[in-house]
Short mmCIF file of C-alpha atoms in Angstrom, two decimals:
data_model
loop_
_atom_site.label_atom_id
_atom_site.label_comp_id
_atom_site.label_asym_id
_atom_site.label_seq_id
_atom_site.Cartn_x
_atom_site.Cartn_y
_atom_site.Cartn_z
CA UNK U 30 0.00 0.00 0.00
CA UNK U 31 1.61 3.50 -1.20
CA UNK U 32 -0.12 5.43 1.91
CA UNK U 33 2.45 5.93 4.77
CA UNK U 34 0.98 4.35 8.00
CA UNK U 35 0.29 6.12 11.23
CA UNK U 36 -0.24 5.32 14.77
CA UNK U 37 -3.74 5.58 16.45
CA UNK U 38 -2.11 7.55 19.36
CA UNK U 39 -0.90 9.94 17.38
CA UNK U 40 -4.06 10.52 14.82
CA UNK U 41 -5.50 13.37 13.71
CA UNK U 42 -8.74 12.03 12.97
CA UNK U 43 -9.91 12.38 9.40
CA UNK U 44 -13.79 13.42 10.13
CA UNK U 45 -16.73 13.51 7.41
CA UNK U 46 -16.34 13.42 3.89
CA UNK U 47 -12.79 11.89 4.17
CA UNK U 48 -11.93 7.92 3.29
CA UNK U 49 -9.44 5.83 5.64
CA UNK U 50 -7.60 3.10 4.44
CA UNK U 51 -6.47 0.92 6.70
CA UNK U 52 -4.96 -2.62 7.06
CA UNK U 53 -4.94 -5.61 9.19
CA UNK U 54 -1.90 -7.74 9.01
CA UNK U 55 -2.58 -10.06 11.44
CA UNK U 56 -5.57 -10.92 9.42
CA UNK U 57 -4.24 -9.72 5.84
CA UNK U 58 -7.25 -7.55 5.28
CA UNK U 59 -7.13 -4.18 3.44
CA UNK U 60 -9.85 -1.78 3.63
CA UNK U 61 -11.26 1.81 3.29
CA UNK U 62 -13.69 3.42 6.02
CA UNK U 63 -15.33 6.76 5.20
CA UNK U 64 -18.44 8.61 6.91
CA UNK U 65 -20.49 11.31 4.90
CA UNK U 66 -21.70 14.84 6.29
CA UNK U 67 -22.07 17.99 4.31
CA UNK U 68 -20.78 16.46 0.96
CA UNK U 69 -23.64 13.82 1.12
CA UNK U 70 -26.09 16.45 2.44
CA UNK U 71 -25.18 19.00 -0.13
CA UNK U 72 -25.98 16.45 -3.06
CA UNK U 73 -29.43 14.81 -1.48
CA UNK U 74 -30.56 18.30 -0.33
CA UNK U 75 -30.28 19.82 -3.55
CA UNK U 76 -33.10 17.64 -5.35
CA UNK U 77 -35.10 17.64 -2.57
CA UNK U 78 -35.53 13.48 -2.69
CA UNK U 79 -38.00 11.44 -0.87
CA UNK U 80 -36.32 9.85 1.89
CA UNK U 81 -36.56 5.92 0.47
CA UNK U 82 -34.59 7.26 -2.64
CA UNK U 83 -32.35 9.67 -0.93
CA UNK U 84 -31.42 6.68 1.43
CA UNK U 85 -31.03 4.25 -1.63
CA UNK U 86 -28.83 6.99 -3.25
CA UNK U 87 -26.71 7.77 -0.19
CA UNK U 88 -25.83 4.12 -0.11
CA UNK U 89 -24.27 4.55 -3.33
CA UNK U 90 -22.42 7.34 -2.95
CA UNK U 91 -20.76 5.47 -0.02
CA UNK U 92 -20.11 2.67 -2.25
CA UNK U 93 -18.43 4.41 -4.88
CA UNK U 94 -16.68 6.87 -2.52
CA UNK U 95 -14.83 3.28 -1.17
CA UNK U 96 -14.12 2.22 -4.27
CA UNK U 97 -13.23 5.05 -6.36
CA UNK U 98 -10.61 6.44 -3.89
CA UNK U 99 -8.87 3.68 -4.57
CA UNK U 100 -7.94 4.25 -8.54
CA UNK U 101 -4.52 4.70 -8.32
CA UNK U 102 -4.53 6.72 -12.07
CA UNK U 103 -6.75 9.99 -13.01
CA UNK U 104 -10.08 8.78 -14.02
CA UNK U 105 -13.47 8.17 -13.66
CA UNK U 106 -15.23 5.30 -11.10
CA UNK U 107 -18.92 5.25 -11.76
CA UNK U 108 -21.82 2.77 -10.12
CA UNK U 109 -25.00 2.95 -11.76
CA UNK U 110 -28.01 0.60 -10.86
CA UNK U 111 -30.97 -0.16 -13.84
CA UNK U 112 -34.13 -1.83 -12.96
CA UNK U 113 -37.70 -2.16 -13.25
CA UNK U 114 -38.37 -0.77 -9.34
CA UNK U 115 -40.12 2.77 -9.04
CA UNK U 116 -36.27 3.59 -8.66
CA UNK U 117 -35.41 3.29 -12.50
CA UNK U 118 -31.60 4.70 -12.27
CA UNK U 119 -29.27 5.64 -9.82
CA UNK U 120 -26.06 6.99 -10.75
CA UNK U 121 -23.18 7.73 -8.56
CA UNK U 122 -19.38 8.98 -9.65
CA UNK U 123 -16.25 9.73 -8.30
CA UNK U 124 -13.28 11.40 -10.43
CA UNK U 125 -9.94 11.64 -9.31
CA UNK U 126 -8.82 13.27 -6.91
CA UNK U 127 -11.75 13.80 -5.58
CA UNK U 128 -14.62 14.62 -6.85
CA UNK U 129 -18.27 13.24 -6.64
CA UNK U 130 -21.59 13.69 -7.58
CA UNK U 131 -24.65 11.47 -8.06
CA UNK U 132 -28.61 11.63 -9.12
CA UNK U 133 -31.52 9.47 -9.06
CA UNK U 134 -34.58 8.78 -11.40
CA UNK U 135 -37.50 7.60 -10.01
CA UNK U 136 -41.51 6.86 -10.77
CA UNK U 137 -43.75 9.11 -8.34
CA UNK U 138 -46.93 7.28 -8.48
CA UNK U 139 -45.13 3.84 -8.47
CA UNK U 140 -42.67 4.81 -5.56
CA UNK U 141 -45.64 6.27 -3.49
CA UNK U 142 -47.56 2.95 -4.09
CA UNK U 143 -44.68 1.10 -3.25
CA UNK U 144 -44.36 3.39 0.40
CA UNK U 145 -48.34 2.82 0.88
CA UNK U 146 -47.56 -0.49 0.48
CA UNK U 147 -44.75 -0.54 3.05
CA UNK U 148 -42.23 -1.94 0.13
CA UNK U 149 -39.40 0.58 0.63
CA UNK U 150 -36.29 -2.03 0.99
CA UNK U 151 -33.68 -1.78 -2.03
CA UNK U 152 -34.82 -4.93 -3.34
CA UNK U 153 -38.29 -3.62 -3.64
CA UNK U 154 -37.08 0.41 -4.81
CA UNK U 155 -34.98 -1.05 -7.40
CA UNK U 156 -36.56 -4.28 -8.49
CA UNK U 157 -34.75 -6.25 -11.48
CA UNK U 158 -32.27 -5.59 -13.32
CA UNK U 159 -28.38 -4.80 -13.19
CA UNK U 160 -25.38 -3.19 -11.33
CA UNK U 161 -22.52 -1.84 -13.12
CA UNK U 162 -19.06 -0.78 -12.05
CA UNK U 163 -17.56 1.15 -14.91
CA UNK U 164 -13.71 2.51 -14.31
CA UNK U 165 -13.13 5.07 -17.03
CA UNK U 166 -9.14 5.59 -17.63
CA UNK U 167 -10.13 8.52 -20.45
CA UNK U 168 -6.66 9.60 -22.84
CA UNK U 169 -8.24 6.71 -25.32
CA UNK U 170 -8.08 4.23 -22.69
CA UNK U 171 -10.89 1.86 -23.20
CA UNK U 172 -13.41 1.59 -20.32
CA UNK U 173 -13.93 -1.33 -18.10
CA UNK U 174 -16.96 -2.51 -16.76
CA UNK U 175 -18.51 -5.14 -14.65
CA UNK U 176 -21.97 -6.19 -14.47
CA UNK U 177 -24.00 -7.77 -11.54
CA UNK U 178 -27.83 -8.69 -11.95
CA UNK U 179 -30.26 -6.66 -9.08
CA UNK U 180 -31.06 -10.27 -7.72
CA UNK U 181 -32.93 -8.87 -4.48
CA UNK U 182 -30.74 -8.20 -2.60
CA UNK U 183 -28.92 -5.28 -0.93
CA UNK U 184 -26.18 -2.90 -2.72
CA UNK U 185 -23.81 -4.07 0.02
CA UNK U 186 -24.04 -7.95 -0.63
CA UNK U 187 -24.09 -6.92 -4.54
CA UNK U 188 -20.90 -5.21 -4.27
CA UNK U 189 -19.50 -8.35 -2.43
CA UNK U 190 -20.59 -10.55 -5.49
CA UNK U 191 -19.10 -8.14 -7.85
CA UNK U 192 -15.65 -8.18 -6.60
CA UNK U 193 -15.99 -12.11 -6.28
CA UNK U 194 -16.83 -13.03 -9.83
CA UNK U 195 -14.70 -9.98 -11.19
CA UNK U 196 -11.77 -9.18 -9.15
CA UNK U 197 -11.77 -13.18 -7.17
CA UNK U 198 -11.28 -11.06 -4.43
CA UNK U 199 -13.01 -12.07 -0.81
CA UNK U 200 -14.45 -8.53 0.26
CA UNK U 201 -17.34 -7.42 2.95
CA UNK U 202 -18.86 -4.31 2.78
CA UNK U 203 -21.26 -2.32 5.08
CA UNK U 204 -22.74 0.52 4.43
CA UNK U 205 -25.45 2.45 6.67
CA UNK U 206 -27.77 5.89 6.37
CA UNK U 207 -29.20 7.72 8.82
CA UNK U 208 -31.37 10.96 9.22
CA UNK U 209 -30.62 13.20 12.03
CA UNK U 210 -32.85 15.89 13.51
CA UNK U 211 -31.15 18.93 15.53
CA UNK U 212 -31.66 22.65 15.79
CA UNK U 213 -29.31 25.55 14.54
CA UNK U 214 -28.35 28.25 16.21
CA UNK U 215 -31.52 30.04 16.28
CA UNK U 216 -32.94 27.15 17.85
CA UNK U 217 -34.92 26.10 14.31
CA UNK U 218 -35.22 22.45 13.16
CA UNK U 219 -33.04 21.40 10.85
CA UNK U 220 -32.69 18.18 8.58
CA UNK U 221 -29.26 16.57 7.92
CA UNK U 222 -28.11 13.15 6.11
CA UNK U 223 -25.64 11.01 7.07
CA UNK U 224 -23.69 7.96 6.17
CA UNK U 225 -20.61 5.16 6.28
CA UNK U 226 -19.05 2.45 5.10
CA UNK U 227 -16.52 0.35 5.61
CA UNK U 228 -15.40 -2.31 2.70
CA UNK U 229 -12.71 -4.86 3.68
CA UNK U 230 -10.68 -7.19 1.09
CA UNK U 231 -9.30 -10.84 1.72
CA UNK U 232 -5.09 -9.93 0.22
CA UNK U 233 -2.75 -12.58 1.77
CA UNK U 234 0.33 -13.12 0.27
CA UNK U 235 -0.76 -16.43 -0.87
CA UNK U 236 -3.24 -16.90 -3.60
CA UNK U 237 -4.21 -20.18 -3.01
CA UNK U 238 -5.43 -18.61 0.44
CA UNK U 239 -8.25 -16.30 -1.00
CA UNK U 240 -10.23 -19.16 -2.73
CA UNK U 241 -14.24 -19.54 -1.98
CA UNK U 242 -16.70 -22.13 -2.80
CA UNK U 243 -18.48 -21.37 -6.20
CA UNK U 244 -21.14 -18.86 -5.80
CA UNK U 245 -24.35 -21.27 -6.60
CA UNK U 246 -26.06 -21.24 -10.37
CA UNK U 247 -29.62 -21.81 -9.29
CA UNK U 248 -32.10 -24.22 -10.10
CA UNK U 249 -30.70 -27.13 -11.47
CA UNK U 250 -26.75 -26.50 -10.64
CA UNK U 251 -26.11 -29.88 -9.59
CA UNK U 252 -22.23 -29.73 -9.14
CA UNK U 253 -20.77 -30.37 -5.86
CA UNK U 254 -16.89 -30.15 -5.13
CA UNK U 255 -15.71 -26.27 -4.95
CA UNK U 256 -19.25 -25.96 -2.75
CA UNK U 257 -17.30 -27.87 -0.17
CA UNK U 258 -14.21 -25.38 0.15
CA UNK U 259 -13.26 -24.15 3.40
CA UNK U 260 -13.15 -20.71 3.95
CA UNK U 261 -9.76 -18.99 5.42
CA UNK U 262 -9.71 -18.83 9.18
CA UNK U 263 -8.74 -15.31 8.97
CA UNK U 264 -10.94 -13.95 6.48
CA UNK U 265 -13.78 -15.57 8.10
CA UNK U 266 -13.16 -13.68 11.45
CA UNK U 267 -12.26 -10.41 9.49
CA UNK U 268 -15.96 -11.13 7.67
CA UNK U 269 -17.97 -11.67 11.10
CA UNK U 270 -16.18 -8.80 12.44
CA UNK U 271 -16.99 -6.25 9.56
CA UNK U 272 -20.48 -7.79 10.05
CA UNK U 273 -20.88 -7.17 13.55
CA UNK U 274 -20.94 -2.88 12.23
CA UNK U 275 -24.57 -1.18 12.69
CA UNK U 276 -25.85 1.68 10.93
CA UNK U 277 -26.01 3.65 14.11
CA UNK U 278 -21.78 3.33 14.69
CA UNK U 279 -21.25 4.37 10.62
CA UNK U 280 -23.14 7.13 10.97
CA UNK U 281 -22.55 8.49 14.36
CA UNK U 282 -20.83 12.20 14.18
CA UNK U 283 -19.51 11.40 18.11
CA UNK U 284 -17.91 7.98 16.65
CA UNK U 285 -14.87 9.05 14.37
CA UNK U 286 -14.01 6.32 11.25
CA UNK U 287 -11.03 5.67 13.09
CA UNK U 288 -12.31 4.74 16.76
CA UNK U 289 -14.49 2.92 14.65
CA UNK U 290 -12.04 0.82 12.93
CA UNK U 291 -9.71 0.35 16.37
CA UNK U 292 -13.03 -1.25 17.75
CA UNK U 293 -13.41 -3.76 15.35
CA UNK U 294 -9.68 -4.76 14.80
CA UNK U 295 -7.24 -3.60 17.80
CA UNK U 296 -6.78 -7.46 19.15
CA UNK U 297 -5.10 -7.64 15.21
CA UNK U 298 -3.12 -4.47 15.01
CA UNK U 299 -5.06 -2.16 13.17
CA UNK U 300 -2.88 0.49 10.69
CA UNK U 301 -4.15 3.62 9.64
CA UNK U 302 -3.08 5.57 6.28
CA UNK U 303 -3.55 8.99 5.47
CA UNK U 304 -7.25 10.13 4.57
CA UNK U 305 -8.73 11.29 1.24
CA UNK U 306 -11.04 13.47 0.60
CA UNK U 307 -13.98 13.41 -1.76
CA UNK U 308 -16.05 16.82 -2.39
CA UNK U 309 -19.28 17.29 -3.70
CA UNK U 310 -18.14 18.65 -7.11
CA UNK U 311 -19.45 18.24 -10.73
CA UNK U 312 -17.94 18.07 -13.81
CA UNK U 313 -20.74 19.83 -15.81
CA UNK U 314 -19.83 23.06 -17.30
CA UNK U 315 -21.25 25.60 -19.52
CA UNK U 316 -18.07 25.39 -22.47
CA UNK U 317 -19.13 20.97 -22.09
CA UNK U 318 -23.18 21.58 -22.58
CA UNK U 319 -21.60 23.84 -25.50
CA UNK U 320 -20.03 21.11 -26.85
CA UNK U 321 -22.83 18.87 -27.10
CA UNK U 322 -25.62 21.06 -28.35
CA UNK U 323 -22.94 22.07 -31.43
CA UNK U 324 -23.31 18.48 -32.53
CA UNK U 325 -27.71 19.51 -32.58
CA UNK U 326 -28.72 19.51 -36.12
CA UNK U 327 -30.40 23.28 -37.22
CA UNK U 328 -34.03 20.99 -36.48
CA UNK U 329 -32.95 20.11 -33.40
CA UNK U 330 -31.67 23.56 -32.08
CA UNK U 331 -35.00 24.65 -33.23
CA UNK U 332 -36.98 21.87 -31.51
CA UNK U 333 -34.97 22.46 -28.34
CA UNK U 334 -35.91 26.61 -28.00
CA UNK U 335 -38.58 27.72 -25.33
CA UNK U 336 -39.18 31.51 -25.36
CA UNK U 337 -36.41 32.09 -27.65
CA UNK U 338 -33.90 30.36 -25.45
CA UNK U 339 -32.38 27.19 -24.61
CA UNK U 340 -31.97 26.20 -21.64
CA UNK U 341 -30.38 22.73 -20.32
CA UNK U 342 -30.12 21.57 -16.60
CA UNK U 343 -27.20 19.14 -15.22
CA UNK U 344 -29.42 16.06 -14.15
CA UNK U 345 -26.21 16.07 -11.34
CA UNK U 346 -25.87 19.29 -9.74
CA UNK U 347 -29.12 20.81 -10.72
CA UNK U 348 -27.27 24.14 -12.63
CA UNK U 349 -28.94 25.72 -15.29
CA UNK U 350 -27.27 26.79 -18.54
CA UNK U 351 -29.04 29.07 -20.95
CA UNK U 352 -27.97 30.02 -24.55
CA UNK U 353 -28.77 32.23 -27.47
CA UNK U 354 -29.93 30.27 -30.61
CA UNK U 355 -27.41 32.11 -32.14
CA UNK U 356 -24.76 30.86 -30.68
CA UNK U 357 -25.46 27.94 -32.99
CA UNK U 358 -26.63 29.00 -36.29
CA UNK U 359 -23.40 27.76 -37.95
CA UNK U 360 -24.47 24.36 -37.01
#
């Protein structure tokens, strides 16, 4: 690991909307830990969500927040979830160094039957369909992407699949949202999200170490053999122990990451490396929107004016750009 290591005593802890990696070497896990304040806020508050899909998009955030701090080149990390729930889309990215931002799409009148009908778990928000990882490298690099199927169940245990069948890497992750209700200064109410994560990965030096029986194929996958593997002793008490994590302790502004993460692992020697930080910043810019709208046929430049203007908002960040049809009559 290229971070330098420091010791717990002598920690400066990293706070919200900064991601901890950390390692156990008596158990030869690797990780990242993060918890989300204002950066998380800023992008829910902005669209004004319901909670179920503010909660279901705050887990992803988290998720790629873990993941994408960990690119070790300049480039994009993006997890986007399709389905056939009242949430259609979700779509969360982080760009390096550290930059996020994130939306949702969802069906009013099917997500308020859903809530009526007390069906608010991912499973049921989402319903079928799939979860991709896309890394984007950009300078002509071709982009990589992994697909999981929505199968019912959480992003969490989906994540854990993905790195299995893509990376044949053991990893647990936990992720947890909360909603906190305080008062400001002048003593008025005031709304705030919240959320963690911690995501821990199987790396001894051995490879032979990391295997796992054979995820299942369903009815009629008779096979028997790699069911039957063992897993390691170590990542099997690193698992139970990430497991053992509640939403309250992820979330908690009085429970810093790193107390957190000494909790679960001091018996092993927990190490702590140097924080990142991830900002609620998008990419979207007026010279970008430009670009796009110059590609518009002269129909389409026409088709897309509304009181002699037109005017495009960034599904992201909510800005609004406005142009002169003029701008583009070359085109």
């Amino acid at each position: 690991m290229a971070e330098a290591a420091v010791e717990f005593s002598d920690l400066t802890l990293a706070g919200d909307d900064r991601v901890v990696p950390f390692q156990v070497e008596g158990l030869d896990v690797r990780g990242r830990a993060v918890q989300l304040g204002p950066m998380l806020n800023a992008i829910l508050g902005r669209h004004d969500y319901p909670a179920p899909v503010a909660r279901l998009l705050a887990e992803a955030v988290v998720l790629t927040a873990l993941i994408g701090t960990s690119l070790k080149f300049e480039g994009r990390f993006t997890v986007q979830t399709k389905g056939d729930g009242p949430v259609d889309l979700l779509v969360a990215d982080f760009t390096s160094p550290e930059s996020m931002r994130a939306y949702a799409r969802f069906d009013e009148d099917a997500l308020a039957a859903s809530v009526k009908a007390g069906k608010i778990s991912p499973p049921d928000l989402l319903g079928e369909g799939v979860l991709a990882f896309t890394i984007d490298q950009g300078h002509g690099m071709q982009p990589y992407q992994g697909i999981v199927p929505l199968d019912g169940s959480s992003l969490e245990e989906i994540a854990g699949v993905y790195f299995r069948q893509s990376e044949q890497i053991p990893t647990k992750v936990r992720l947890g949202v909360a909603e906190l209700f305080d008062r400001d200064e002048d003593g008025k109410p005031r709304h705030n999200w919240r959320a963690g994560g911690v995501l821990a990965q199987f790396l001894p030096q051995a490879p032979e170490r990391m295997r796992q029986p054979d995820l299942h194929g369903g009815d009629g996958d008779e096979r028997d053999g790699d069911f039957a593997l063992t897993e390691d002793d170590a990542w099997s008490e690193a698992r139970m122990l990430v497991e053992t994590v509640d939403t309250d302790e992820l979330t908690d502004p009085q429970v810093a990451i790193e107390r957190l993460l000494f909790r679960l692992f001091h018996e092993r020697g927990v190490r702590i490396y140097e924080p990142q930080e991830v900002a609620d910043r998008c990419s979207c810019s007026r010279e970008k929107i430009k670009g796009v709208l110059e590609g518009f046929t002269a129909e389409e430049i026409e088709a897309s004016q509304e009181d002699g203007a037109i005017s495009v908002t960034c599904e992201f960040c909510s800005t609004t750009y406005r142009y002169d049809p003029s701008e583009f009559e070359a085109a």
